PDB file of C-alpha atoms in Angstrom:
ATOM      1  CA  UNK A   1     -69.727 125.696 -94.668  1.00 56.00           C
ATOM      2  CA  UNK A   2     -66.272 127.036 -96.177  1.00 65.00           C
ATOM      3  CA  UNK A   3     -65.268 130.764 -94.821  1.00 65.00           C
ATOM      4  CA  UNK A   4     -64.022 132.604 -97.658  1.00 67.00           C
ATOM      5  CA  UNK A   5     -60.682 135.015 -96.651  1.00 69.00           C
ATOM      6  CA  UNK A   6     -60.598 138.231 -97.994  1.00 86.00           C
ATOM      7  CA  UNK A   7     -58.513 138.634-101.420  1.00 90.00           C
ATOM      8  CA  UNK A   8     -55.752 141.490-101.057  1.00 94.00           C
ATOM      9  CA  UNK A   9     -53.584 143.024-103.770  1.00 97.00           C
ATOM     10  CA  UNK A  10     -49.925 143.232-103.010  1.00 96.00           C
ATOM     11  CA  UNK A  11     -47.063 144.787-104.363  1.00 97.00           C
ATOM     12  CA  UNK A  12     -43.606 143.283-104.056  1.00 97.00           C
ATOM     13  CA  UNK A  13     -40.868 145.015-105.036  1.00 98.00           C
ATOM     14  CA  UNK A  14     -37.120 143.295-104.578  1.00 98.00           C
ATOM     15  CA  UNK A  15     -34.606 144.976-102.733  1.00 98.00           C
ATOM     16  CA  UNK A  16     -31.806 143.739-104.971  1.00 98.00           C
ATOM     17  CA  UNK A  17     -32.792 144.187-108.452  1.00 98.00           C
ATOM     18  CA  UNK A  18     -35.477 146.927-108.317  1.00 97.00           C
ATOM     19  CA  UNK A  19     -38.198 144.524-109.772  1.00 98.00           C
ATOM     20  CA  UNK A  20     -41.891 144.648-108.968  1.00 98.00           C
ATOM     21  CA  UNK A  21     -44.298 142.032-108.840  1.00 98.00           C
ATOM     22  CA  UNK A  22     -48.605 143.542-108.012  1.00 98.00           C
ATOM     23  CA  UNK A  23     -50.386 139.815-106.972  1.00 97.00           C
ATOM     24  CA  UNK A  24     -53.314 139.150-105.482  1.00 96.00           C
ATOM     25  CA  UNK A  25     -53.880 136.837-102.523  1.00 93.00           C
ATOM     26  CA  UNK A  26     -55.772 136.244 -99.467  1.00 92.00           C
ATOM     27  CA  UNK A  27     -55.196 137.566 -96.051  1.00 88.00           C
ATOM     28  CA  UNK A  28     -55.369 134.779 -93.521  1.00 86.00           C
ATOM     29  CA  UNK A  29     -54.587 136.214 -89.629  1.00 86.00           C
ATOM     30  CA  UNK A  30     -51.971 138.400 -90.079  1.00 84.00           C
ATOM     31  CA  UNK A  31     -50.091 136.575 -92.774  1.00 89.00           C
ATOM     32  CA  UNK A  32     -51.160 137.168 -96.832  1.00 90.00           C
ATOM     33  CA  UNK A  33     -50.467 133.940 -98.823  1.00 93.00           C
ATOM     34  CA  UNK A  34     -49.970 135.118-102.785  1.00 94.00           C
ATOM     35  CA  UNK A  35     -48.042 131.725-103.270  1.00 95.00           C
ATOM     36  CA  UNK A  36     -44.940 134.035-104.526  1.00 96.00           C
ATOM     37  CA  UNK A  37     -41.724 132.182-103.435  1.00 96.00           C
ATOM     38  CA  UNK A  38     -38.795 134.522-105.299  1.00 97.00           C
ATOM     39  CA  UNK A  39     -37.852 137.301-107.386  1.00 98.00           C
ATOM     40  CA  UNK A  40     -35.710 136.886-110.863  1.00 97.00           C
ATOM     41  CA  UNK A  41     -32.732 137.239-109.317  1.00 98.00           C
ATOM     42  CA  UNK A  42     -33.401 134.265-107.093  1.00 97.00           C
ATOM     43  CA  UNK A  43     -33.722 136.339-103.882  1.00 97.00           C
ATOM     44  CA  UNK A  44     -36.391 134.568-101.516  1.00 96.00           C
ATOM     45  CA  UNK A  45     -35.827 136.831 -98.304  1.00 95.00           C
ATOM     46  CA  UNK A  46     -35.358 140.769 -98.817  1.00 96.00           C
ATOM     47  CA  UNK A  47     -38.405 142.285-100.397  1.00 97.00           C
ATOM     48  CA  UNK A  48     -40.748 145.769 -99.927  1.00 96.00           C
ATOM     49  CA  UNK A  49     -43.890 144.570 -99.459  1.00 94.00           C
ATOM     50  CA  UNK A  50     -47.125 146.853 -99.480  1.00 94.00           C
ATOM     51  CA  UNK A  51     -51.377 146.218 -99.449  1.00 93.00           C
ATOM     52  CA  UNK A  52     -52.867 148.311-102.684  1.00 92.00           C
ATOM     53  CA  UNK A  53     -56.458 149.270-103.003  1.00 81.00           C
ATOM     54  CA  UNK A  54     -58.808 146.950-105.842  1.00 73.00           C
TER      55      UNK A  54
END
């Protein structure tokens, strides 16, 4: 039997360029995997990153 994490929606917003991604992903210990790797502007590291409501 599979357990099922619980789906999360996140808001990223990049440091650099001001740019805002809302994804939704799955919480897994106390990491949240939304597969997103890097904003626009090709930064991977610097990033705002907050838990929204559904």
């Amino acid at each position: 039997m599979n357990v099922v994490s619980p789906r999360v929606k996140v808001a990223i917003r990049c440091k650099h360029c001001g740019e805002k991604f809302v994804l939704k992903g799955r919480k897994e210990k106390e990491k949240i995997d939304t597969g997103f790797k890097q904003c626009i502007c090709n930064n991977e590291k610097d990033f705002d990153i907050e838990t929204l409501d559904f």
